Tab-separated table of C-alpha atoms in Angstrom:
chain	number	residue	atom	x	y	z
A	59	UNK	CA	13.075	56.399	-72.275
A	60	UNK	CA	14.167	58.031	-75.928
A	61	UNK	CA	14.190	53.839	-76.688
A	62	UNK	CA	10.545	54.031	-75.782
A	63	UNK	CA	8.610	56.839	-77.413
A	64	UNK	CA	11.061	55.605	-80.552
A	65	UNK	CA	8.702	52.182	-79.658
A	66	UNK	CA	5.282	53.769	-78.892
A	67	UNK	CA	5.646	55.728	-81.951
A	68	UNK	CA	6.601	53.066	-84.398
A	69	UNK	CA	3.908	51.383	-82.978
A	70	UNK	CA	1.560	53.879	-83.474
A	71	UNK	CA	2.551	54.808	-87.360
A	72	UNK	CA	2.076	50.751	-87.900
A	73	UNK	CA	-1.705	50.899	-85.916
A	74	UNK	CA	-2.565	53.101	-87.919
A	75	UNK	CA	-0.929	54.249	-91.145
A	76	UNK	CA	-3.789	53.784	-93.236
A	77	UNK	CA	-5.334	56.438	-91.903
A	78	UNK	CA	-2.585	59.132	-91.750
A	79	UNK	CA	-3.130	62.019	-94.603
A	80	UNK	CA	0.561	63.728	-94.696
A	81	UNK	CA	2.507	65.943	-91.976
A	82	UNK	CA	0.843	66.674	-88.473
A	83	UNK	CA	-0.198	70.253	-88.912
A	84	UNK	CA	1.559	72.847	-86.302
A	85	UNK	CA	-0.522	73.229	-83.489
A	86	UNK	CA	-2.178	76.526	-82.663
A	87	UNK	CA	-2.772	79.040	-79.961
A	88	UNK	CA	-6.365	79.937	-79.287
A	89	UNK	CA	-6.293	83.363	-78.105
A	90	UNK	CA	-9.462	85.643	-76.342
A	91	UNK	CA	-12.392	85.919	-74.054
A	92	UNK	CA	-13.547	82.445	-75.401
A	93	UNK	CA	-9.838	80.389	-75.144
A	94	UNK	CA	-9.846	81.911	-71.095
A	95	UNK	CA	-13.402	81.183	-70.146
A	96	UNK	CA	-12.484	77.346	-71.179
A	97	UNK	CA	-8.998	77.336	-69.807
A	98	UNK	CA	-9.015	74.919	-66.317
A	99	UNK	CA	-6.846	77.520	-63.500
A	100	UNK	CA	-4.020	75.834	-62.957
A	101	UNK	CA	-2.417	75.367	-59.660
A	102	UNK	CA	-1.707	78.071	-56.930
A	103	UNK	CA	2.311	77.365	-56.695
A	104	UNK	CA	2.668	80.632	-53.831
A	105	UNK	CA	0.254	78.594	-51.929
A	106	UNK	CA	0.486	75.691	-49.938
A	107	UNK	CA	-1.187	72.619	-51.148
A	108	UNK	CA	-4.781	72.062	-48.989
A	109	UNK	CA	-4.646	68.318	-47.215
A	110	UNK	CA	-7.193	65.524	-47.717
A	111	UNK	CA	-9.498	64.930	-44.968
A	112	UNK	CA	-8.281	63.120	-42.064
A	113	UNK	CA	-9.440	59.410	-42.596
A	114	UNK	CA	-12.065	57.803	-40.355
A	115	UNK	CA	-9.446	55.089	-39.404
A	116	UNK	CA	-8.178	53.111	-36.268
A	117	UNK	CA	-6.692	49.634	-35.459
A	118	UNK	CA	-8.732	47.575	-34.919
A	119	UNK	CA	-7.581	45.880	-31.045
A	120	UNK	CA	-6.242	43.227	-30.958
A	121	UNK	CA	-7.607	39.867	-29.215
A	122	UNK	CA	-5.797	39.079	-26.428
A	123	UNK	CA	-4.969	35.776	-24.169
A	124	UNK	CA	-2.658	34.500	-21.402
A	125	UNK	CA	-0.465	31.229	-22.050
A	126	UNK	CA	-0.345	28.420	-18.753
A	127	UNK	CA	3.087	30.595	-16.991
A	128	UNK	CA	1.258	33.913	-17.204
A	129	UNK	CA	2.339	35.531	-20.099
A	130	UNK	CA	-0.094	38.363	-22.368
A	131	UNK	CA	-0.211	37.117	-26.300
A	132	UNK	CA	-1.938	39.601	-28.553
A	133	UNK	CA	-2.946	38.879	-31.714
A	134	UNK	CA	-4.050	40.241	-34.880
A	135	UNK	CA	-5.188	38.545	-38.357
A	136	UNK	CA	-4.374	40.838	-40.578
A	137	UNK	CA	-3.744	40.899	-44.048
A	138	UNK	CA	-4.314	38.676	-47.227
A	139	UNK	CA	-0.515	36.995	-47.079
A	140	UNK	CA	0.867	34.227	-45.132
A	141	UNK	CA	3.118	36.768	-43.788
A	142	UNK	CA	3.186	36.899	-39.863
A	143	UNK	CA	5.535	39.180	-37.786
A	144	UNK	CA	5.830	37.649	-34.302
A	145	UNK	CA	7.575	39.783	-31.720
A	146	UNK	CA	8.701	38.135	-27.956
A	147	UNK	CA	8.811	41.577	-25.789
A	148	UNK	CA	10.898	41.354	-22.304
A	149	UNK	CA	9.869	43.991	-19.708
A	150	UNK	CA	13.430	44.781	-18.927
A	151	UNK	CA	16.440	47.093	-20.963
A	152	UNK	CA	19.355	49.126	-21.243
A	153	UNK	CA	17.870	50.243	-17.810
A	154	UNK	CA	18.921	47.081	-16.125
A	155	UNK	CA	22.149	47.936	-16.939
A	156	UNK	CA	25.220	48.168	-14.327
A	157	UNK	CA	26.905	50.889	-13.741
A	158	UNK	CA	30.087	51.556	-15.429
A	159	UNK	CA	29.035	48.165	-18.101
A	160	UNK	CA	26.497	50.263	-19.959
A	161	UNK	CA	25.722	48.712	-22.970
A	162	UNK	CA	25.711	44.707	-21.017
A	163	UNK	CA	21.849	44.234	-22.214
A	164	UNK	CA	22.371	45.162	-25.876
A	165	UNK	CA	24.893	42.979	-25.904
A	166	UNK	CA	23.764	40.242	-24.500
A	167	UNK	CA	20.869	40.438	-26.831
A	168	UNK	CA	23.341	40.067	-29.493
A	169	UNK	CA	24.500	36.725	-27.957
A	170	UNK	CA	21.401	34.817	-27.940
A	171	UNK	CA	21.949	33.937	-32.062
A	172	UNK	CA	25.154	33.504	-32.122
A	173	UNK	CA	24.395	29.844	-31.569
A	174	UNK	CA	21.337	28.004	-29.486
A	175	UNK	CA	19.557	25.031	-28.567
A	176	UNK	CA	22.131	23.172	-29.533
A	177	UNK	CA	22.786	24.500	-33.079
A	178	UNK	CA	26.034	26.614	-33.650
A	179	UNK	CA	25.595	30.091	-34.788
A	180	UNK	CA	26.146	28.929	-38.683
A	181	UNK	CA	23.104	25.916	-37.763
A	182	UNK	CA	20.679	28.506	-36.600
A	183	UNK	CA	21.805	30.765	-39.100
A	184	UNK	CA	20.804	28.220	-41.912
A	185	UNK	CA	18.277	26.915	-40.220
A	186	UNK	CA	16.336	29.749	-40.753
A	187	UNK	CA	17.075	31.046	-44.358
A	188	UNK	CA	15.342	27.437	-44.175
A	189	UNK	CA	11.984	28.099	-43.000
A	190	UNK	CA	12.597	31.370	-44.771
A	191	UNK	CA	12.057	33.326	-41.337
A	192	UNK	CA	14.497	36.616	-40.683
A	193	UNK	CA	15.939	37.220	-37.079
A	194	UNK	CA	16.966	39.937	-35.316
A	195	UNK	CA	16.895	41.154	-31.868
A	196	UNK	CA	17.081	45.081	-30.477
A	197	UNK	CA	18.234	46.137	-27.279
A	198	UNK	CA	15.943	50.319	-26.018
A	199	UNK	CA	15.987	51.984	-22.641
A	200	UNK	CA	12.643	49.557	-21.077
A	201	UNK	CA	12.811	46.993	-22.927
A	202	UNK	CA	14.425	44.261	-25.466
A	203	UNK	CA	12.851	42.634	-28.885
A	204	UNK	CA	13.474	39.698	-30.242
A	205	UNK	CA	11.645	39.414	-33.951
A	206	UNK	CA	10.933	37.824	-36.368
A	207	UNK	CA	9.225	37.719	-40.065
A	208	UNK	CA	8.002	34.641	-41.417
A	209	UNK	CA	5.757	32.357	-43.256
A	210	UNK	CA	2.117	31.655	-41.931
A	211	UNK	CA	2.830	27.494	-42.555
A	212	UNK	CA	6.221	28.075	-40.584
A	213	UNK	CA	5.170	30.244	-37.892
A	214	UNK	CA	5.230	26.517	-35.628
A	215	UNK	CA	9.210	26.038	-36.243
A	216	UNK	CA	9.805	28.878	-36.054
A	217	UNK	CA	8.786	29.921	-33.179
A	218	UNK	CA	10.490	27.204	-31.700
A	219	UNK	CA	13.507	28.603	-33.223
A	220	UNK	CA	12.229	31.499	-30.785
A	221	UNK	CA	12.203	29.784	-28.286
A	222	UNK	CA	15.697	27.413	-27.894
A	223	UNK	CA	17.589	31.631	-28.659
A	224	UNK	CA	15.916	32.879	-25.551
A	225	UNK	CA	16.026	29.980	-23.132
A	226	UNK	CA	18.778	28.118	-24.530
A	227	UNK	CA	21.464	30.549	-25.740
A	228	UNK	CA	25.127	29.023	-25.993
A	229	UNK	CA	26.816	31.982	-24.975
A	230	UNK	CA	30.342	30.842	-26.074
A	231	UNK	CA	33.519	32.700	-25.163
A	232	UNK	CA	34.604	32.800	-28.924
A	233	UNK	CA	31.376	34.443	-30.204
A	234	UNK	CA	31.486	36.713	-27.516
A	235	UNK	CA	35.124	38.302	-27.931
A	236	UNK	CA	34.236	38.280	-31.867
A	237	UNK	CA	30.492	40.571	-31.343
A	238	UNK	CA	32.036	43.204	-28.141
A	239	UNK	CA	35.137	44.014	-30.505
A	240	UNK	CA	32.266	44.269	-33.126
A	241	UNK	CA	30.277	46.609	-30.441
A	242	UNK	CA	33.416	48.506	-29.484
A	243	UNK	CA	34.468	49.098	-33.346
A	244	UNK	CA	31.356	50.659	-34.151
A	245	UNK	CA	31.468	52.635	-30.881
A	246	UNK	CA	34.966	54.248	-32.255
A	247	UNK	CA	33.189	54.924	-35.598
A	248	UNK	CA	30.261	56.410	-34.759
A	249	UNK	CA	32.513	58.878	-31.887
A	250	UNK	CA	32.801	60.904	-35.522
A	251	UNK	CA	30.053	61.953	-36.448
A	252	UNK	CA	28.972	65.209	-33.964
A	253	UNK	CA	24.963	63.749	-33.989
A	254	UNK	CA	25.994	60.890	-31.424
A	255	UNK	CA	28.828	63.137	-29.460
A	256	UNK	CA	25.751	65.551	-28.959
A	257	UNK	CA	23.469	62.099	-27.951
A	258	UNK	CA	25.589	61.281	-25.737
A	259	UNK	CA	26.074	64.393	-23.986
A	260	UNK	CA	22.651	65.700	-23.811
A	261	UNK	CA	21.168	62.182	-22.100
A	262	UNK	CA	24.417	62.599	-19.328
A	263	UNK	CA	23.564	66.250	-19.440
A	264	UNK	CA	19.836	65.851	-18.797
A	265	UNK	CA	19.881	62.648	-16.555
A	266	UNK	CA	23.547	61.787	-15.216
A	267	UNK	CA	24.651	59.256	-13.730
A	268	UNK	CA	20.104	58.238	-13.683
A	269	UNK	CA	18.199	56.126	-15.047
A	270	UNK	CA	18.719	56.995	-19.022
A	271	UNK	CA	21.466	58.479	-19.225
A	272	UNK	CA	23.221	56.297	-21.654
A	273	UNK	CA	22.919	55.070	-25.250
A	274	UNK	CA	21.517	51.230	-24.933
A	275	UNK	CA	24.837	50.771	-26.300
A	276	UNK	CA	26.788	51.243	-24.053
A	277	UNK	CA	30.408	53.648	-24.802
A	278	UNK	CA	33.857	52.148	-25.933
A	279	UNK	CA	34.800	52.231	-22.481
A	280	UNK	CA	31.905	50.326	-20.842
A	281	UNK	CA	31.697	47.739	-23.441
A	282	UNK	CA	35.638	46.576	-22.934
A	283	UNK	CA	34.796	46.029	-19.738
A	284	UNK	CA	32.026	43.210	-20.653
A	285	UNK	CA	32.898	39.740	-19.814
A	286	UNK	CA	31.542	36.583	-20.429
A	287	UNK	CA	30.566	36.245	-16.309
A	288	UNK	CA	28.940	39.494	-16.742
A	289	UNK	CA	26.928	38.469	-19.753
A	290	UNK	CA	25.508	35.033	-18.559
A	291	UNK	CA	24.372	36.774	-15.690
A	292	UNK	CA	22.223	40.116	-16.853
A	293	UNK	CA	21.023	36.988	-18.888
A	294	UNK	CA	19.642	34.794	-15.790
A	295	UNK	CA	18.288	38.016	-14.084
A	296	UNK	CA	16.155	39.629	-17.146
A	297	UNK	CA	15.895	37.155	-20.125
A	298	UNK	CA	12.781	35.404	-18.667
A	299	UNK	CA	9.232	35.397	-19.046
A	300	UNK	CA	8.456	37.569	-15.904
A	301	UNK	CA	6.159	40.223	-17.379
A	302	UNK	CA	7.103	39.692	-21.499
A	303	UNK	CA	4.632	39.418	-23.417
A	304	UNK	CA	3.579	37.545	-27.023
A	305	UNK	CA	2.291	39.631	-30.548
A	306	UNK	CA	1.778	37.822	-33.433
A	307	UNK	CA	0.069	39.407	-37.049
A	308	UNK	CA	-0.577	39.030	-39.940
A	309	UNK	CA	-2.312	35.609	-42.659
A	310	UNK	CA	-2.485	33.064	-39.871
A	311	UNK	CA	-5.432	32.245	-38.190
A	312	UNK	CA	-5.741	32.330	-34.209
A	313	UNK	CA	-5.875	28.194	-33.390
A	314	UNK	CA	-1.569	27.353	-34.752
A	315	UNK	CA	-0.811	30.283	-33.145
A	316	UNK	CA	-2.456	29.146	-29.788
A	317	UNK	CA	-0.189	25.986	-29.978
A	318	UNK	CA	3.001	26.727	-31.353
A	319	UNK	CA	3.060	29.262	-28.846
A	320	UNK	CA	2.068	27.508	-25.566
A	321	UNK	CA	4.489	23.982	-26.638
A	322	UNK	CA	7.295	26.922	-27.781
A	323	UNK	CA	6.315	28.989	-24.295
A	324	UNK	CA	4.057	28.405	-22.378
A	325	UNK	CA	6.447	25.950	-19.587
A	326	UNK	CA	9.256	28.317	-18.922
A	327	UNK	CA	9.414	29.901	-16.424
A	328	UNK	CA	11.961	32.712	-14.081
A	329	UNK	CA	11.687	35.084	-12.293
A	330	UNK	CA	13.342	38.805	-13.275
A	331	UNK	CA	16.169	40.031	-10.763
A	332	UNK	CA	17.699	42.533	-12.529
A	333	UNK	CA	17.026	46.033	-10.946
A	334	UNK	CA	16.387	49.822	-13.355
A	335	UNK	CA	18.513	52.740	-11.987
A	336	UNK	CA	17.005	55.311	-10.393
A	337	UNK	CA	15.943	58.826	-12.319
A	338	UNK	CA	18.430	61.145	-10.690
A	339	UNK	CA	17.576	63.413	-8.332
A	340	UNK	CA	20.366	65.845	-8.788
A	341	UNK	CA	19.123	69.121	-10.552
A	342	UNK	CA	19.647	69.860	-14.167
A	343	UNK	CA	23.160	72.177	-14.387
A	344	UNK	CA	21.325	74.115	-17.824
A	345	UNK	CA	23.698	76.123	-19.620
A	346	UNK	CA	25.787	75.013	-22.897
A	347	UNK	CA	27.477	71.710	-23.435
A	348	UNK	CA	30.015	72.249	-26.313
A	349	UNK	CA	31.483	68.825	-27.758
A	350	UNK	CA	34.428	69.685	-29.837
A	351	UNK	CA	34.664	67.891	-33.692
A	352	UNK	CA	37.442	70.075	-34.921
A	353	UNK	CA	37.022	71.133	-39.183
A	354	UNK	CA	33.354	70.176	-38.945
A	355	UNK	CA	31.201	72.086	-41.149
A	356	UNK	CA	28.700	71.946	-39.367
A	357	UNK	CA	27.172	71.979	-35.527
A	358	UNK	CA	24.648	69.428	-34.648
A	359	UNK	CA	22.922	71.148	-32.028
A	360	UNK	CA	19.795	70.390	-30.200
A	361	UNK	CA	18.300	72.170	-26.642
A	362	UNK	CA	17.186	69.430	-24.230
A	363	UNK	CA	14.086	69.968	-21.276
A	364	UNK	CA	13.231	66.554	-19.182
A	365	UNK	CA	9.819	65.664	-19.237
A	366	UNK	CA	7.170	63.489	-18.494
A	367	UNK	CA	7.952	59.539	-18.571
A	368	UNK	CA	4.773	57.699	-21.228
A	369	UNK	CA	2.175	57.595	-19.086
A	370	UNK	CA	2.147	61.262	-18.156
A	371	UNK	CA	-1.071	62.949	-18.604
A	372	UNK	CA	0.388	65.408	-20.690
A	373	UNK	CA	0.571	63.385	-23.471
A	374	UNK	CA	-1.466	64.358	-26.149
A	375	UNK	CA	-1.727	68.096	-25.402
A	376	UNK	CA	2.294	67.657	-25.731
A	377	UNK	CA	1.718	66.165	-29.074
A	378	UNK	CA	0.463	68.827	-30.495
A	379	UNK	CA	2.207	71.524	-29.402
A	380	UNK	CA	5.579	70.007	-30.706
A	381	UNK	CA	3.738	69.164	-33.728
A	382	UNK	CA	3.319	73.179	-34.549
A	383	UNK	CA	6.650	73.647	-32.896
A	384	UNK	CA	8.772	71.610	-34.472
A	385	UNK	CA	7.358	67.744	-35.837
A	386	UNK	CA	6.197	69.167	-39.074
A	387	UNK	CA	7.961	70.372	-42.393
A	388	UNK	CA	5.322	73.286	-42.142
A	389	UNK	CA	6.110	74.379	-37.916
A	390	UNK	CA	7.672	76.693	-36.478
A	391	UNK	CA	10.718	76.085	-36.022
A	392	UNK	CA	11.261	74.515	-39.315
A	393	UNK	CA	10.398	77.063	-41.789
A	394	UNK	CA	12.261	79.571	-39.200
A	395	UNK	CA	15.628	77.775	-39.930
A	396	UNK	CA	14.941	76.040	-43.178
A	397	UNK	CA	12.545	77.970	-44.767
A	398	UNK	CA	13.487	81.925	-43.974
A	399	UNK	CA	17.064	82.401	-43.040
A	400	UNK	CA	18.882	78.851	-45.135
A	401	UNK	CA	21.043	78.099	-41.805
A	402	UNK	CA	20.045	73.859	-42.220
A	403	UNK	CA	17.958	71.037	-44.166
A	404	UNK	CA	15.520	70.074	-41.262
A	405	UNK	CA	15.125	71.467	-37.780
A	406	UNK	CA	12.477	69.321	-35.530
A	407	UNK	CA	11.582	69.164	-32.229
A	408	UNK	CA	9.888	65.967	-30.357
A	409	UNK	CA	9.003	64.218	-27.099
A	410	UNK	CA	11.010	61.108	-26.327
A	411	UNK	CA	9.273	59.115	-23.165
A	412	UNK	CA	9.869	56.351	-21.143
A	413	UNK	CA	8.897	54.524	-17.919
A	414	UNK	CA	10.033	56.751	-15.598
A	415	UNK	CA	10.585	59.388	-17.283
A	416	UNK	CA	11.809	61.431	-20.130
A	417	UNK	CA	12.783	64.805	-22.557
A	418	UNK	CA	11.864	67.146	-25.196
A	419	UNK	CA	14.581	68.537	-27.899
A	420	UNK	CA	14.992	70.196	-30.556
A	421	UNK	CA	17.465	69.304	-32.682
A	422	UNK	CA	18.999	71.193	-36.309
A	423	UNK	CA	22.155	70.325	-38.002
A	424	UNK	CA	23.123	73.909	-38.905
A	425	UNK	CA	25.771	75.525	-40.970
A	426	UNK	CA	28.598	76.107	-38.844
A	427	UNK	CA	29.010	79.928	-39.045
A	428	UNK	CA	25.434	79.908	-38.431
A	429	UNK	CA	26.036	78.475	-34.810
A	430	UNK	CA	25.192	81.042	-32.835
A	431	UNK	CA	22.557	82.795	-34.825
A	432	UNK	CA	20.569	79.176	-34.465
A	433	UNK	CA	20.541	78.920	-31.334
A	434	UNK	CA	19.312	83.233	-30.775
A	435	UNK	CA	16.268	81.863	-33.544
A	436	UNK	CA	15.280	79.065	-31.329
A	437	UNK	CA	15.487	81.431	-28.044
A	438	UNK	CA	13.501	83.423	-30.032
A	439	UNK	CA	10.665	80.524	-30.874
A	440	UNK	CA	10.348	79.444	-27.476
A	441	UNK	CA	9.897	82.971	-26.723
A	442	UNK	CA	6.826	83.203	-27.848
A	443	UNK	CA	5.474	79.953	-27.804
A	444	UNK	CA	4.902	81.539	-24.499
A	445	UNK	CA	5.503	85.253	-25.078
A	446	UNK	CA	3.291	86.844	-28.143
A	447	UNK	CA	2.685	84.301	-30.535
A	448	UNK	CA	0.791	81.142	-28.455
A	449	UNK	CA	-0.367	78.354	-30.872
A	450	UNK	CA	-3.296	79.503	-33.364
A	451	UNK	CA	-6.605	77.941	-33.141
A	452	UNK	CA	-5.354	77.253	-37.234
A	453	UNK	CA	-1.892	75.543	-36.086
A	454	UNK	CA	-3.795	73.955	-33.962
A	455	UNK	CA	-5.682	72.174	-36.406
A	456	UNK	CA	-2.977	71.722	-38.852
A	457	UNK	CA	-1.663	69.593	-36.459
A	458	UNK	CA	-3.490	67.567	-35.211
A	459	UNK	CA	-4.819	67.002	-39.021
A	460	UNK	CA	-1.475	66.210	-39.859
A	461	UNK	CA	-0.892	63.827	-36.732
A	462	UNK	CA	-4.693	61.635	-37.560
A	463	UNK	CA	-3.456	61.251	-41.587
A	464	UNK	CA	-0.023	60.305	-40.833
A	465	UNK	CA	-1.923	58.208	-38.046
A	466	UNK	CA	-2.267	55.144	-40.939
A	467	UNK	CA	1.309	54.990	-42.175
A	468	UNK	CA	2.544	53.641	-39.044
A	469	UNK	CA	0.541	50.443	-39.256
A	470	UNK	CA	1.397	49.597	-43.380
A	471	UNK	CA	3.023	46.811	-42.446
A	472	UNK	CA	2.700	43.957	-40.536
A	473	UNK	CA	5.792	45.071	-38.928
A	474	UNK	CA	4.706	47.480	-37.811
A	475	UNK	CA	1.691	47.548	-36.128
A	476	UNK	CA	3.283	44.020	-34.844
A	477	UNK	CA	5.829	47.320	-33.278
A	478	UNK	CA	2.515	49.302	-32.399
A	479	UNK	CA	1.681	46.401	-30.805
A	480	UNK	CA	4.735	45.576	-28.339
A	481	UNK	CA	4.550	48.873	-27.098
A	482	UNK	CA	1.674	48.250	-25.232
A	483	UNK	CA	2.827	45.600	-22.710
A	484	UNK	CA	6.053	47.921	-22.269
A	485	UNK	CA	3.623	50.427	-20.935
A	486	UNK	CA	1.178	48.968	-19.058
A	487	UNK	CA	-1.191	50.787	-22.257
A	488	UNK	CA	-4.569	49.360	-22.553
A	489	UNK	CA	-5.117	46.716	-25.464
A	490	UNK	CA	-7.904	49.493	-27.138
A	491	UNK	CA	-5.085	51.803	-26.734
A	492	UNK	CA	-4.312	52.450	-30.603
A	493	UNK	CA	-8.696	52.325	-31.556
A	494	UNK	CA	-8.712	55.417	-29.480
A	495	UNK	CA	-5.892	57.234	-29.795
A	496	UNK	CA	-7.627	59.475	-32.918
A	497	UNK	CA	-10.426	60.281	-30.368
A	498	UNK	CA	-7.801	61.605	-27.998
A	499	UNK	CA	-5.851	63.950	-30.226
A	500	UNK	CA	-9.048	65.086	-31.844
A	501	UNK	CA	-9.476	66.431	-27.946
A	502	UNK	CA	-6.775	68.495	-27.585
A	503	UNK	CA	-8.004	71.510	-28.030
A	504	UNK	CA	-5.531	75.383	-28.603
A	505	UNK	CA	-6.003	76.414	-24.743
A	506	UNK	CA	-4.072	72.671	-23.891
A	507	UNK	CA	-1.109	72.312	-25.995
A	508	UNK	CA	-0.774	75.783	-24.894
A	509	UNK	CA	-0.296	75.165	-21.703
A	510	UNK	CA	1.454	72.291	-22.454
A	511	UNK	CA	3.763	74.524	-23.851
A	512	UNK	CA	3.942	77.177	-20.955
A	513	UNK	CA	6.100	74.374	-19.472
A	514	UNK	CA	8.411	73.942	-21.960
A	515	UNK	CA	8.936	77.461	-23.368
A	516	UNK	CA	11.659	79.123	-21.403
A	517	UNK	CA	15.305	78.782	-22.786
A	518	UNK	CA	17.051	79.056	-19.260
A	519	UNK	CA	15.048	76.166	-18.557
A	520	UNK	CA	16.632	73.843	-21.325
A	521	UNK	CA	20.369	72.236	-21.653
A	522	UNK	CA	22.221	73.491	-25.247
A	523	UNK	CA	24.333	71.512	-26.593
A	524	UNK	CA	26.780	72.259	-29.429
A	525	UNK	CA	28.286	69.378	-31.241
A	526	UNK	CA	30.934	71.445	-33.705
A	527	UNK	CA	34.353	73.345	-34.264
A	528	UNK	CA	35.103	74.890	-30.877
A	529	UNK	CA	37.860	77.271	-32.305
A	530	UNK	CA	35.199	78.909	-34.900
A	531	UNK	CA	32.275	78.254	-32.910
A	532	UNK	CA	33.466	79.488	-29.216
A	533	UNK	CA	33.747	82.767	-29.880
A	534	UNK	CA	30.112	83.122	-31.575
A	535	UNK	CA	28.706	81.755	-28.828
A	536	UNK	CA	29.661	85.385	-26.381
A	537	UNK	CA	26.603	86.870	-24.308
A	538	UNK	CA	24.256	84.132	-24.350
A	539	UNK	CA	24.612	83.831	-20.774
A	540	UNK	CA	24.437	80.861	-20.283
A	541	UNK	CA	27.735	78.441	-18.248
A	542	UNK	CA	30.245	76.919	-20.706
A	543	UNK	CA	31.562	73.488	-20.057
A	544	UNK	CA	33.705	71.749	-23.124
A	545	UNK	CA	33.545	67.212	-23.850
A	546	UNK	CA	34.974	64.872	-26.176
A	547	UNK	CA	32.974	63.134	-28.119
A	548	UNK	CA	33.169	60.596	-25.663
A	549	UNK	CA	30.641	62.373	-23.283
A	550	UNK	CA	34.261	63.353	-20.630
A	551	UNK	CA	34.609	66.835	-19.077
A	552	UNK	CA	37.688	68.205	-20.547
A	553	UNK	CA	39.248	71.809	-20.128
């Protein structure tokens, strides 16, 4: 910066030196009524700035068609540069993992690009690099996504490689051992993080042994059990075109997309035989679930409550409620725990929804000595939302405007648009879902948001998970009137 200022000064002197008439006189300060009238009013830092008006923007509906084998294609021409995102969406995910073999679908997804189509893993990687194509695979509760970011001119050969990866994987024993061991090592590493232990225990507490009860990545114990035979069975039962879809977004014409996808995927056949676990009908045992992390200076806390599925009629009113209650920086929970009390860097709430069920959670990482106080404050906020402090019209308006202002940001890049469109086939959404999304948000009234809040405002209906130092925190939990259970970082009950 200094060098820049010196160079700028020298440049100015050289250009205007002939006009210089000696040293610059000292600046003077005007005073009096006239000067006050001319001075512009500065910003009022005591008040929050007002957000801009929400843009009147919606995503254009994607064009759709079906391949000869019934696979649906979502195509959206977007962007002026020849960059394209290509996704293959399989509507079966970690919920199909057999009991005791959690993480199997995720491991199978990992194995697909470890050699495919007659190429070794190294040869496949070199071919992707030659085409300038990035490949990735991800597994969630309800689906698997295999994606590529590529150049439009290489769409055809890239689509062919994607076809090879999903249709002709090598599934070699050597690569299975390597990838499984890597995933076990990753799981062991994550066990040291209180947030990870919190997530494992939260899922298990809410959903028992059924659908959604484990993270898609599995556990150390379940991963170690997985064999190549398990992977091959899961591949044959799950990685088939039955119900699958393709998503293409970017600067490419429709004709080459149709041709390439028909050639690479049109003759793919197979029916899914894997089945999703059922949602456990066992009642949720509410109380405090404590995960001991000796010596940690923070506690990772969460309040969790079962919620409806992705297609629940409460979807939009619940979004407005959660935005006002805990999702926004200016939401009640964050202003309380962060801004007022200083217990945390941030506290948030959110709904997580899948095809069969979901949950609502309020979470924060708080200072260890404020764990009990933080729990008490969350309980107070829950009591207030259905008691003396229902959501006001102003809070509703701020929540709606915040959701609308943030909506375009979900579609900044081709990959973002493709990721959003990939949710349509997984959850059976109509093609114009995102076109109608802003209008659905605007239609939520304060009364509707408060009606949804009534389903989530009784603290006694929540599972409370605390991952922290038991020796320090446990004594402070006396008087909560909630049963207390203890777990290790693997989610196992301990005495």
